[in-house]
Every structure is written in structure tokens, then in C-alpha cells.
Coordinates of C-alpha atoms in Angstrom, one line a residue:
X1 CA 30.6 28.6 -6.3
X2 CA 32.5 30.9 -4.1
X3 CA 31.0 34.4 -3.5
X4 CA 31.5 37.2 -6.3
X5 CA 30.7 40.7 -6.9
X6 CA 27.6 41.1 -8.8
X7 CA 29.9 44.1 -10.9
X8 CA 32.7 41.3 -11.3
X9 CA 30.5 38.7 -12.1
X10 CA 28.3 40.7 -15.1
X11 CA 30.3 42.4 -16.4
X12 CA 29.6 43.3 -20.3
X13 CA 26.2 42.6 -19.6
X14 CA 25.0 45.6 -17.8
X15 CA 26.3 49.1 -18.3
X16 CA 28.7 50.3 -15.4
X17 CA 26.2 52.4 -14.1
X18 CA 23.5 49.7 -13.3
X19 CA 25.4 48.7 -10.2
X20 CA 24.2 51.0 -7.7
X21 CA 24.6 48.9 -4.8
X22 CA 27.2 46.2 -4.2
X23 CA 26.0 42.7 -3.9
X24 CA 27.3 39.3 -3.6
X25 CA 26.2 36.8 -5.5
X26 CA 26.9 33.1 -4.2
X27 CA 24.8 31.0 -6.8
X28 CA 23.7 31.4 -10.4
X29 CA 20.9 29.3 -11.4
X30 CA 18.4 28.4 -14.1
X31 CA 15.6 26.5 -11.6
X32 CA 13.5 28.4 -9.7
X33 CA 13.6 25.8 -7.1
X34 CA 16.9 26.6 -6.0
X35 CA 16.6 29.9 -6.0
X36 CA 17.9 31.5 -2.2
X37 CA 19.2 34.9 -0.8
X38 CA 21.9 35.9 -3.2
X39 CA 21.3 34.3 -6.0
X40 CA 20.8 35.6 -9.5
X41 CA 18.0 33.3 -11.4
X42 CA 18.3 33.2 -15.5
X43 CA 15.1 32.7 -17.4
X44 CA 15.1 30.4 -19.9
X45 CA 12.2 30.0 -21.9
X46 CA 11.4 26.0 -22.8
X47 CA 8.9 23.8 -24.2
X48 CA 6.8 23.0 -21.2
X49 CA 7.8 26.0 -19.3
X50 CA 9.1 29.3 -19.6
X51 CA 11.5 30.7 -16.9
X52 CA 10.3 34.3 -17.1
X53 CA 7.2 33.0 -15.8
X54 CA 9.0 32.4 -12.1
X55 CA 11.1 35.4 -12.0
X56 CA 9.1 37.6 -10.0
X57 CA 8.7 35.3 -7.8
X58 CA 12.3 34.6 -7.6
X59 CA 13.1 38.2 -6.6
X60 CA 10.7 37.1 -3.7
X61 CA 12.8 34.9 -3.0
X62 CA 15.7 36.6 -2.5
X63 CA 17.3 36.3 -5.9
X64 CA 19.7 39.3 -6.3
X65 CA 19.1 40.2 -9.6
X66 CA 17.1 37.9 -12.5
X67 CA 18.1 37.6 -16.6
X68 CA 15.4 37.8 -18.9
X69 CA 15.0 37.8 -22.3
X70 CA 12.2 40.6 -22.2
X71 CA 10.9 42.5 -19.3
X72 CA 8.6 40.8 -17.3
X73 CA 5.9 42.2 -15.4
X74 CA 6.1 42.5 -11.6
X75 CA 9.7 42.4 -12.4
X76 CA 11.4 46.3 -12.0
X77 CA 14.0 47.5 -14.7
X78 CA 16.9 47.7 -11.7
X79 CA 16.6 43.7 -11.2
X80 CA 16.4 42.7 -14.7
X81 CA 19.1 42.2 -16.6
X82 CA 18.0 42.3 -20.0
X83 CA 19.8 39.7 -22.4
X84 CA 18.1 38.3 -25.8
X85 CA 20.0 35.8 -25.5
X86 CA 19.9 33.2 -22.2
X87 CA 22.7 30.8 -23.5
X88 CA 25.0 34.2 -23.9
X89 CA 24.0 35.2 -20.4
X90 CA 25.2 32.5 -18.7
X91 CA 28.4 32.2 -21.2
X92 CA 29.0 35.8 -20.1
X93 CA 29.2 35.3 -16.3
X94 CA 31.2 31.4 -16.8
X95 CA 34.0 33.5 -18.1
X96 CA 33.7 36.1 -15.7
X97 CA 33.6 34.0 -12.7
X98 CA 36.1 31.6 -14.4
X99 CA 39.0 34.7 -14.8
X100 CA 38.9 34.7 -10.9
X101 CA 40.9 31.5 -10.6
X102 CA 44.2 29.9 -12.3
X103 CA 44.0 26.4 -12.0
X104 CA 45.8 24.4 -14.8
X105 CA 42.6 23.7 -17.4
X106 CA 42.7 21.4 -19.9
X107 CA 39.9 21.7 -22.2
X108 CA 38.4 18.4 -24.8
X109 CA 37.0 18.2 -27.8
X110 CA 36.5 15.6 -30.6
X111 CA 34.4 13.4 -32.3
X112 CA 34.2 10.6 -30.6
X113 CA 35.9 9.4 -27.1
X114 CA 35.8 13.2 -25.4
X115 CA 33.6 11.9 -22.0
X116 CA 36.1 9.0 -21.8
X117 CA 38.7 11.2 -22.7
X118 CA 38.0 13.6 -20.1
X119 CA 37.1 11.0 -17.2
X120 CA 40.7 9.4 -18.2
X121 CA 41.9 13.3 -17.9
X122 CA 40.5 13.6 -14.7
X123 CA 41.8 10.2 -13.4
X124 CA 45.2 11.4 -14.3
X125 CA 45.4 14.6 -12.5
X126 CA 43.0 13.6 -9.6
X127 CA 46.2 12.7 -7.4
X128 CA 48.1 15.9 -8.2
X129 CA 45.8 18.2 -6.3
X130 CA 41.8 19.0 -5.7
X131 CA 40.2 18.5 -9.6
X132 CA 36.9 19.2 -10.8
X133 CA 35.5 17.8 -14.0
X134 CA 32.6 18.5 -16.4
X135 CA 30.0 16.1 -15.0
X136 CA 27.1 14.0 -16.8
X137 CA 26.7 15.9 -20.7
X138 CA 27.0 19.5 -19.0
X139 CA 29.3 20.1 -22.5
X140 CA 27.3 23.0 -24.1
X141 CA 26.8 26.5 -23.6
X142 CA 24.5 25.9 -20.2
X143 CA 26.6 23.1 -19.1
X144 CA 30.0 24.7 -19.4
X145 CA 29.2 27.8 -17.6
X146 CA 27.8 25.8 -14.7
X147 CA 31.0 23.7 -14.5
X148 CA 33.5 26.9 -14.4
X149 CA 31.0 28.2 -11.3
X150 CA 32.3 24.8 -9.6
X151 CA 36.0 26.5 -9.3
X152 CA 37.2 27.6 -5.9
X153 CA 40.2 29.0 -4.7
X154 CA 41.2 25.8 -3.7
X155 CA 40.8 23.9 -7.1
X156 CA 44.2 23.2 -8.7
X157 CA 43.2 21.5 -12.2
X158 CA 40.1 21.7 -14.6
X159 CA 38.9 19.1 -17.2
X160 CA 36.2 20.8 -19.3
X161 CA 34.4 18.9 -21.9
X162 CA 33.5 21.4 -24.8
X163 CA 30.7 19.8 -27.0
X164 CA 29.7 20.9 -30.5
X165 CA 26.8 20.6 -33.1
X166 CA 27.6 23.6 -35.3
X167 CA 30.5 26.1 -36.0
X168 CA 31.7 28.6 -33.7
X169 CA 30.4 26.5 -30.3
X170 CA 33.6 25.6 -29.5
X171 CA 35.2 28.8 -30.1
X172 CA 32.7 30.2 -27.9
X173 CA 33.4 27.9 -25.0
X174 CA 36.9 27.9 -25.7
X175 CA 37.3 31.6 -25.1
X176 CA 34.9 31.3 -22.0
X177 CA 37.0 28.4 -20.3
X178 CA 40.9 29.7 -21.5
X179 CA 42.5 26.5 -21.2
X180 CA 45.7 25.6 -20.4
X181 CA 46.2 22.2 -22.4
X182 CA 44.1 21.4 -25.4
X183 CA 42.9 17.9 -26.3
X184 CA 41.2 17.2 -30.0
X185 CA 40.5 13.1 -29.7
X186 CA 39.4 12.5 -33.7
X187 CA 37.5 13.9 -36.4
X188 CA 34.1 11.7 -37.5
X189 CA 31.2 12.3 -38.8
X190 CA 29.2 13.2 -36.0
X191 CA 26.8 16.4 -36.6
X192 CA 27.8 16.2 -40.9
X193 CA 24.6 17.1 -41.2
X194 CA 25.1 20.4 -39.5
X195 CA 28.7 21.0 -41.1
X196 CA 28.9 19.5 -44.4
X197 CA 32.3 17.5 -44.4
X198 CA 34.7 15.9 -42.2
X199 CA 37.1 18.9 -43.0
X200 CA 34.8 21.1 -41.1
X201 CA 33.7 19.6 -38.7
X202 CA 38.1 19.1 -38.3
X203 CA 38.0 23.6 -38.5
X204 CA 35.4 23.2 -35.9
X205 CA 37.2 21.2 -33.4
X206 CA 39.9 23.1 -34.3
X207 CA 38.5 26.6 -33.2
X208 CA 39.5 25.2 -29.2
X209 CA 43.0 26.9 -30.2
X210 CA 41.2 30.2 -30.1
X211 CA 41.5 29.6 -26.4
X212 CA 44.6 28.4 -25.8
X213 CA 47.4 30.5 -25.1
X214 CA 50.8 31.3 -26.7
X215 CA 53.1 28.0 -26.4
X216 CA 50.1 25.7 -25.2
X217 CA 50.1 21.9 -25.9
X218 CA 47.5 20.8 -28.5
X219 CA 46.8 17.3 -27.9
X220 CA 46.0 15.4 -31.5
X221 CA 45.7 12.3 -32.8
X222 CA 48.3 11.3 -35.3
X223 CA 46.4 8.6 -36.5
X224 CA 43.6 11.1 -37.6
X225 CA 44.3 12.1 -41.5
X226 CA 42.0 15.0 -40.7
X227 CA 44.0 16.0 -38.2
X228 CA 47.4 15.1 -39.6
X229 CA 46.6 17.8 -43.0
X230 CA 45.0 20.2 -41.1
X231 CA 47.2 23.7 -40.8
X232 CA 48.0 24.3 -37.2
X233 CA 48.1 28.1 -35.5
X234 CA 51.2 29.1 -35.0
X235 CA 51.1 29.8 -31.2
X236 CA 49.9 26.5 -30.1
X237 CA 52.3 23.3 -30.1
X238 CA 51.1 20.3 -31.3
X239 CA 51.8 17.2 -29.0
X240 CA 50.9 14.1 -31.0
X241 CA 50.1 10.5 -29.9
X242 CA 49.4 7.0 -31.7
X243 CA 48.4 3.6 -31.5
X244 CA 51.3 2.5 -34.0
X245 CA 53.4 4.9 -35.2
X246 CA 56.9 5.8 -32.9
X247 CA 57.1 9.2 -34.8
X248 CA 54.5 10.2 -32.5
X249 CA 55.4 12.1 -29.7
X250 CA 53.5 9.6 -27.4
X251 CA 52.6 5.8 -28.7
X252 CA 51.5 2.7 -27.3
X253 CA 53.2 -0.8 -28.5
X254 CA 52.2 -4.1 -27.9
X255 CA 48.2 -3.4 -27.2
X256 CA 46.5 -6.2 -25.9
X257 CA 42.7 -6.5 -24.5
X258 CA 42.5 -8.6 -21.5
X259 CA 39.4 -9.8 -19.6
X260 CA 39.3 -6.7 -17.2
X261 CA 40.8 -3.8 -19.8
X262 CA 44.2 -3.1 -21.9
X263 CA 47.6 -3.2 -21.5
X264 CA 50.1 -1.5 -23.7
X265 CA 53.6 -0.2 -23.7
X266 CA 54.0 3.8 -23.7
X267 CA 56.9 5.3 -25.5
X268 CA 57.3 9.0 -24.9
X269 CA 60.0 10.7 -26.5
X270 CA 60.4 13.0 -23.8
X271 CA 59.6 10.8 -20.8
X272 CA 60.8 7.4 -21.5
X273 CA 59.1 3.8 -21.9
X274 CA 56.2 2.8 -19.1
X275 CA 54.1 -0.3 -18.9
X276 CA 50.5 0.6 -18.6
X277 CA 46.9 -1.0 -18.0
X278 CA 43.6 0.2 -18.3
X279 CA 40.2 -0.7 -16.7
X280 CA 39.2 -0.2 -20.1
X281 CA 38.3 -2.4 -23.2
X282 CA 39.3 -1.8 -26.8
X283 CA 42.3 0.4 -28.6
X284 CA 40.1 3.4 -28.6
X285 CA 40.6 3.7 -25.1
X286 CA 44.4 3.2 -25.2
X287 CA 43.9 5.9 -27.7
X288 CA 41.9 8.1 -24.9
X289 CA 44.2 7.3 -22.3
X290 CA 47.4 9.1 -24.7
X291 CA 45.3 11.5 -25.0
X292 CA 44.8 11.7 -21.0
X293 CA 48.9 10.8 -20.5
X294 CA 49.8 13.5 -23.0
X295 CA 47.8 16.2 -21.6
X296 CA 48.2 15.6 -17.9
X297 CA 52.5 15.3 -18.6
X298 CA 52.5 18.9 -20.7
X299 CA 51.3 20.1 -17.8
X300 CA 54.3 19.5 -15.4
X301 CA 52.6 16.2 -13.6
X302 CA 55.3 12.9 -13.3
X303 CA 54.3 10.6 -15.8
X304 CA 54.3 7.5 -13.4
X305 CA 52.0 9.4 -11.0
X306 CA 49.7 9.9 -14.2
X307 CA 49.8 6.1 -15.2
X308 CA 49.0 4.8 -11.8
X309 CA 46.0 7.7 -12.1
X310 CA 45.0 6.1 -15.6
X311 CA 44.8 2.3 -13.5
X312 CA 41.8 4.2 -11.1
X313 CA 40.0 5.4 -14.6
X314 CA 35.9 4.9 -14.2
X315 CA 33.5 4.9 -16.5
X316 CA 30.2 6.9 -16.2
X317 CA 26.6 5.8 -17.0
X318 CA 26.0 3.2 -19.5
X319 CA 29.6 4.0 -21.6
X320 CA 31.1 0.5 -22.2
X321 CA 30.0 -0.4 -18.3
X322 CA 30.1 -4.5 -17.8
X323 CA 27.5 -6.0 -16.0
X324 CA 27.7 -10.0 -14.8
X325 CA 24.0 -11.4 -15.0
X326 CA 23.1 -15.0 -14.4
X327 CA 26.6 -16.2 -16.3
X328 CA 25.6 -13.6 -19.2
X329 CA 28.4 -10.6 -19.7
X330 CA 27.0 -7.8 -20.5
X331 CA 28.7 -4.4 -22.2
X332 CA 26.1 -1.6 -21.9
X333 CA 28.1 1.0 -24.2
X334 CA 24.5 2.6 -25.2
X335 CA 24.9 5.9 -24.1
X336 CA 25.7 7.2 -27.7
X337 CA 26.7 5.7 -30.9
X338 CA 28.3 7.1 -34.4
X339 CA 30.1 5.4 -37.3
X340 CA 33.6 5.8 -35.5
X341 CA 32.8 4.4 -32.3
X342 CA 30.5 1.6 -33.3
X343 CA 33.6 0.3 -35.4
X344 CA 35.6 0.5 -32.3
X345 CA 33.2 -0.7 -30.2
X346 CA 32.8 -4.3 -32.4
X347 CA 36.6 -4.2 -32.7
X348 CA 36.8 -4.8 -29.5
X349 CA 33.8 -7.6 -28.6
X350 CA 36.2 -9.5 -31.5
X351 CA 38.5 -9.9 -29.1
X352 CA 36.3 -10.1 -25.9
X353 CA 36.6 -13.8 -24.5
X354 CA 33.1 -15.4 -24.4
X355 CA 31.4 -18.7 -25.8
X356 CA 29.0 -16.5 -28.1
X357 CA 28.5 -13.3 -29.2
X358 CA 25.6 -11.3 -29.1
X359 CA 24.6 -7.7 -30.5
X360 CA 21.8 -5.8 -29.5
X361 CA 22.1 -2.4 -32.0
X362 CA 20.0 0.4 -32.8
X363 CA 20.1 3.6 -34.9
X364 CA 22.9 6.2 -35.0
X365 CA 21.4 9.7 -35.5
X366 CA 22.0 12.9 -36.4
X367 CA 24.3 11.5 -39.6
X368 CA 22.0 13.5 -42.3
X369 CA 22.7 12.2 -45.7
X370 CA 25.4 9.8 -44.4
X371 CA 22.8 8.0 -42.8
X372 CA 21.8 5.2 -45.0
X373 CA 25.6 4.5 -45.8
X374 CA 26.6 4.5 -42.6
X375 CA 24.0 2.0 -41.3
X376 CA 24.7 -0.2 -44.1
X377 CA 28.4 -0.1 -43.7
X378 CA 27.5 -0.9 -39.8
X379 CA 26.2 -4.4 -40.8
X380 CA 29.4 -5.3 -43.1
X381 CA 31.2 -4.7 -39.9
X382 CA 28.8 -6.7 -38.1
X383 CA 29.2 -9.4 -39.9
X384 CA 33.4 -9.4 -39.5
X385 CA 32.7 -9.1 -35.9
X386 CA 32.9 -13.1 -35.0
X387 CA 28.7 -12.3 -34.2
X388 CA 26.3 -15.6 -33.3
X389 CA 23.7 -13.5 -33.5
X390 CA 22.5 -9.4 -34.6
X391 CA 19.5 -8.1 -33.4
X392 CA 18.5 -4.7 -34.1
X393 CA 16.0 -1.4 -33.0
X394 CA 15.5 1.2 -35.1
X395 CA 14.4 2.1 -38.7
X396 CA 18.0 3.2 -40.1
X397 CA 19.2 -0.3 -38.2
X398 CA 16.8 -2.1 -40.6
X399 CA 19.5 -1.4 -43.0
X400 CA 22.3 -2.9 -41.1
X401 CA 20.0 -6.0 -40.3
X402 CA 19.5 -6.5 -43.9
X403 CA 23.2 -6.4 -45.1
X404 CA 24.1 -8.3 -42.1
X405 CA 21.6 -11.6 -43.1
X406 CA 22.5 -11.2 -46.6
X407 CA 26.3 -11.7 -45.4
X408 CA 25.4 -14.8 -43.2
X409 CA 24.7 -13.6 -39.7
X410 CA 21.8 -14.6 -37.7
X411 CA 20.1 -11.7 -37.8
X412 CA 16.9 -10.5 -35.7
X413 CA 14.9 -6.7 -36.5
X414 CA 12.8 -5.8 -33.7
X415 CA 10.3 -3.2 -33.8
X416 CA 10.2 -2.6 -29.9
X417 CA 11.6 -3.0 -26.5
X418 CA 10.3 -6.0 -26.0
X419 CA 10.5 -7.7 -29.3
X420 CA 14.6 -6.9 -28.5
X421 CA 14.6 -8.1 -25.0
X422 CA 12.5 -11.4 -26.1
X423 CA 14.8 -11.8 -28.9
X424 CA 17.7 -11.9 -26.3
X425 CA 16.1 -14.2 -23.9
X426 CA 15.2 -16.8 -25.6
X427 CA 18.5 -17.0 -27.3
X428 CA 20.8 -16.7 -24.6
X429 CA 22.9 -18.5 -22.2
X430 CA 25.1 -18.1 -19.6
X431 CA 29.0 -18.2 -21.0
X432 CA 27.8 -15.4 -23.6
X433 CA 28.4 -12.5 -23.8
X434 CA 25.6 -9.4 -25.4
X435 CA 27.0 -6.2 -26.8
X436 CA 24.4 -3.0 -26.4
X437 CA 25.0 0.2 -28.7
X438 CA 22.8 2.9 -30.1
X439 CA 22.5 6.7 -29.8
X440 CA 21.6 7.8 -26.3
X441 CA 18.0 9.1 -28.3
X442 CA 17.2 5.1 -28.9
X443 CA 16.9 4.4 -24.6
X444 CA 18.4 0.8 -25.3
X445 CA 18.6 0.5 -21.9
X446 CA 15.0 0.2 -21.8
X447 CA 15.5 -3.1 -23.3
X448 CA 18.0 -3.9 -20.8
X449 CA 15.5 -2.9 -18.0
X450 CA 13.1 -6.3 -19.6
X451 CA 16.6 -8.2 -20.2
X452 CA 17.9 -8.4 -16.5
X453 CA 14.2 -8.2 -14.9
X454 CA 13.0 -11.3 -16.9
X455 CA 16.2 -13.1 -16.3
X456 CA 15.8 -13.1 -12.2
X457 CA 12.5 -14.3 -12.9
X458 CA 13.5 -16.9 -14.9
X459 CA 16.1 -18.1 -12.5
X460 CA 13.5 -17.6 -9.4

């Protein structure tokens, strides 16, 4: 964060009177143990502990101003700034601090795919100039803020991940992070619960237009039938890609999945025919890498520039990451898990060149009513999926373990880390290969922790 004026920088938070003195302000922060000289510390109350509790002591030291929800004793009415809400504090001064640069932003959203999305963004425009990406899940209305505090006068592109549980979020970050480019991956049934349908969770994603500006590329998916039927605004222009179709503005022919990724050819209508490949696995990525292509091109990069970006793509944390151990491959894509992305992710361990197949999955939250579908559904694709051998974690998995047998896979239920992991071990063999998948709430990789352990000592 470069410096900013305390009047710039909170603005519509405190009257223009309450500025008596001009400061600069050089760090906002939510932990008291980072608090320094020119800071301004934001009290969040929580669980275990409650920010207003520390910030007294973080006028002490040296914080410029604090933001509590309530005055706080010890704390004097010209230091506080008084907000009910902490979230809107902090939403307040991102967009404040964020109108002091121009760097070319693009902004994703989606279903499924948006942190590979973005990472894929980021590898694209990484060699066009100094980038900065949302890192880790900082997606919300306290991550986002945080990420726009990371510009500097010297950053020349943005790639904000805008995450989404109910309606208005995304309008809300949208208009906080003003992007220049747009990206919507899919619409799935991640957070029904909370919305209702897949048509609005599709208005929900949608509300990133409210933040886009007149003439902006919209990156969509024209494979998405949610997408396809939904009624555009008028001032943004829709730039469409696909894994089949050449009406698309963008498409990818002759997919294949190799041992170390994808290769595909892209046909843009205004840029010509490129051969590409991916250090990823699976057509959901080739998807997310149009989705990278298309946005990264709209904004005025070379498209051969952007491809040989796209070849340097990384993965973060356990997000389809491959792990050789003792002649076992391992794909530790356990990070999260919904309907949409467990399909893609057993579409592509079809295809994924090993002796056997193993599956290690667990539950998918946060469906609501969808739930015991869903998980049911999960073990008829399961059971298409070329498996030797299902074992699953989780109550709702039950489900999919039961449909699963009764369709003719081997199938295993544990009911803990260790049941899984034993399950595993005394099963496997080097040559096969062990697909790991859950929401990020199951900690699979717990069971990976006993897998790899128990395997050295095996070998030892």
C-alpha cells in the first residue's frame, strides 16, 4: 500500500469536518499485531475475540485513527470512526484507495473455475507489465479490499476474484474494484441454498456488469444455457468462448489431455488460429484458459504473448496439484468440490493414463435441498468414471457410496481419516493412480497427511 490521505482514503465515512489534521495513512489492518505508526486498525468483532477489545491499545501504538462498531472506552470520539458495519468499512476505503490508480482490472466471477480462472488470468498478463492478483480465498468483502490496497503506482494490471454466497455481494465488490474486463466462468449450483435457483444465482453473477464500464468486454461461457438466455446490459459487450461451438467468439478444437496438461487448437474470430497447451488437466481448464485468452486479448495484450503466458499457468494449494509418491500418482484437487466440478473433475481421471483408478471423495456442502440428489447423482458418475475402486468421507457421501456399489464399483464408506487412508493403503500400488475431492470444509488432506506418511514407512 502506498501512502494516502486519511481525507482521501475515508471518505463517506466521516463527515468533512472530522479531519482536523492531515495524516497519512500507509497500512490498513484488521490484526492488532501489525498495527505501526500510521496505520488505521478496524475492529472486527469474532468468535474467539473481538477487535474493539485491542483498539486502545492500537492508538498506543501508533494507529492513526481506529473503526469501531460502537465507541469503545479509552478510545476518544476524534480517533474513532464509527461504522456499524466492519465489512462496509473496509469496502469503503478499498474503493477509495482503489480510484487512486488505473491499472487495466479484470474482475472474475462464476460458479465454478474462478481461482483457476484467475491464476490463468494472471499468467496471461504477468509478462505484459507488473500484476497483482487476489491471493489465497481473499474473494469477499475483507479480502477484496485488502487486495485493491496491494495497488501501487507502478501496478499495470489487476485480477480480482469477486466471491459470492448471497445477492448483491458481487455488486458490491463490483462497484468497489471498477473493472476493466469482466469474466463470468459458469452458473452451478453452488450457494442454491442461499438463492433459490440456478437463474439467480446467473442474476447474481451477473450484478459484476454494475461495475464495468460503457463498452467493456464481458467474458461468458457459451456453453452455459444460463448464461446463453440470460438478458445482457446494454453497455457491456459480450465476448463469448466454447469448448465446441465455432460461433463463439473464442473456441478450442481438437482437445486432448496429455500426461502433463491439455492441448487444444484456438480459433479466434478476431485473432486468428493458435496452437496451445496447458499445465493443466481436463476441458474445464481449457474452458478457464478461454476465459483467461479472452480477457487478457480485450484488453489490447498480443494473443501469442498471452498463450506462451497460459504455458507458465500454476496451480495454488491443493487445486488439482499432482503429487508422484512411491509409483502412486496422486491428484489432490480437495480444496473445494460442487456438482459441476466434481463432474469435471472424474471427466478427466477417465482419461488420466494409469494401471488403476482410485477415488478418495467426500461431501459437497452448502447444496441445501439439492443435496441428497446431488450426492446421489455423484455416484452414477462414479461409476462411468472407469473407477477400480470408490471410497468415500462424509455423511451426504454415504449416498454416493451406496449408488455407486449398487452400480458395480468397488466401493469403501469410511467414517474417519484413518479408516480412508487405511482403505487406500492396503489397496494400492504403485502404477495407480488416486483422485482426492471434497469441499475444502471436509480437510481431505488430512487423510493425505496418513496416506504419504504411512507410505515412507512402509517403503523404509
Amino acid at each position: 500500500m502506498e501512502k494516502i490521505s486519511a481525507s482521501k482514503l475515508l471518505a463517506g465515512l466521516v463527515p468533512a469536518d472530522f479531519i482536523r489534521e492531515e495524516v497519512q495513512v500507509e497500512l490498513v489492518t484488521t490484526d492488532s499485531r501489525e498495527v505501526r505508526s500510521g496505520c488505521i486498525f478496524v475492529a472486527f468483532p469474532g468468535e474467539k475475540f473481538d477487535g474493539h477489545d485491542f483498539a486502545a491499545k492500537a492508538l498506543e501504538n501508533g494507529a492513526v485513527y481506529v473503526v469501531v462498531n460502537h465507541p469503545v472506552e479509552g478510545v476518544p470520539a476524534e480517533k474513532a470512526i464509527l461504522c456499524p458495519d466492519s465489512y462496509h468499512a473496509m469496502m469503503v476505503m478499498g474503493a477509495n484507495y482503489r480510484s487512486q490508480y488505473h491499472p487495466k482490472m479484470v474482475g472474475v466471477t462464476g460458479s465454478v473455475g474462478k481461482t483457476t480462472t484467475k491464476q490463468m488470468t494472471y499468467a496471461a498478463l504477468a509478462g505484459f507489465g507488473e500484476t497483482i492478483k487476489t491471493e489465497g480465498n481473499q474473494n469477499n468483502e475483507l479480502g477484496m479490499p485488502r487486495t485493491l490496497m496491494r495497488l501501487e503506482s507502478s501496478t499495470e494490471y489487476a485480477v480480482i476474484e469477486m466471491g459470492m454466497s448471497h445477492a448483491g455481494e458481487i455488486d458490491r465488490l463490483a462497484r468497489a474494484a471498477r473493472p476493466d474486463v469482466g469474466i463470468i466462468t459458469c452458473i452451478g449450483v453452488s450457494h442454491i441454498g442461499n438463492l433459490g435457483s440456478q437463474e439467480n444465482i446467473c442474476k447474481a453473477k451477473l450484478e459484476i456488469c454494475n461495475g464495468l464500464p460503457e463498452g467493456a468486454p464481458l467474458v461468458l461461457n457459451y456453453d452455459d444455457k444460463f448464461l446463453r438466455a440470460a438478458k445482457l446490459p446494454a453497455h457491456v459487450k459480450p465476448v463469448w468462448f466454447s469448448l465446441a461451438d465455432e460461433n463463439a467468439d473464442v473456441c478450442a478444437l481438437s482437445i486432448r489431455q496429455e500426461e502433463d496438461g491439455m492441448s487444444f487448437v484456438l480459433e479466434d474470430q478476431e485473432e486468428g488460429t493458435f496452437v496451445v497447451k496447458i499445465p493443466a488437466m481436463g476441458k474445464h481448464n481449457v474452458a478457464n484458459a478461454l476465459a483467461a485468452y479472452c480477457a487478457a486479448t480485450r484488453l489490447g495484450c498480443d494473443p501469442r504473448g498471452v498463450i506462451k503466458g497460459l504455458s507458465n499457468f500454476e496451480q495454488t494449494g491443493r487445486r488439482q496439484k499432482v503429487v508422484h509418491s512411491k509409483g502412486v500418482t496422486v491428484i489432490e484437487d480437495c480444496y473445494n468440490a460442487n456438482p459441476d466440478s466434481m463432474k469435471a473433475a472424474l471427466a478427466m481421471f477417465k482419461e488420466f493414463p494409469c494401471k488403476r483408478r482410485f477415488a478418495l471423495l467426500g461431501d459437497m456442502l452448502e447444496l441445501g435441498k439439492l443435496s441428497r440428489e446431488a450426492h446421489e447423482e455423484l455416484g452414477r458418475l462414479a461409476a462411468e468414471s472407469d473407477l477400480y475402486c470408490l471410497v468415500t468421507y462424509g455423511e451426504n457421501a454415504k449416498r454416493t457410496a451406496v449408488v455407486a456399489a449398487a452400480k458395480g464399483v468397488k466401493t469403501l464408506h469410511a467414517n474417519n481419516y484413518r479408516e480412508a487412508a487405511d482403505a487406500l493403503l492396503n489397496r494400492i500400488e504403485p502404477g495407480d493412480a488416486l483422485l482426492v475431492k471434497a469441499s475444502r470444509g471436509m480437510a481431505l488432506e488430512k487423510v493425505l497427511e496418513i496416506f504419504y506418511a504411512e507410505q515412507k514407512d512402509a517403503e523404509e
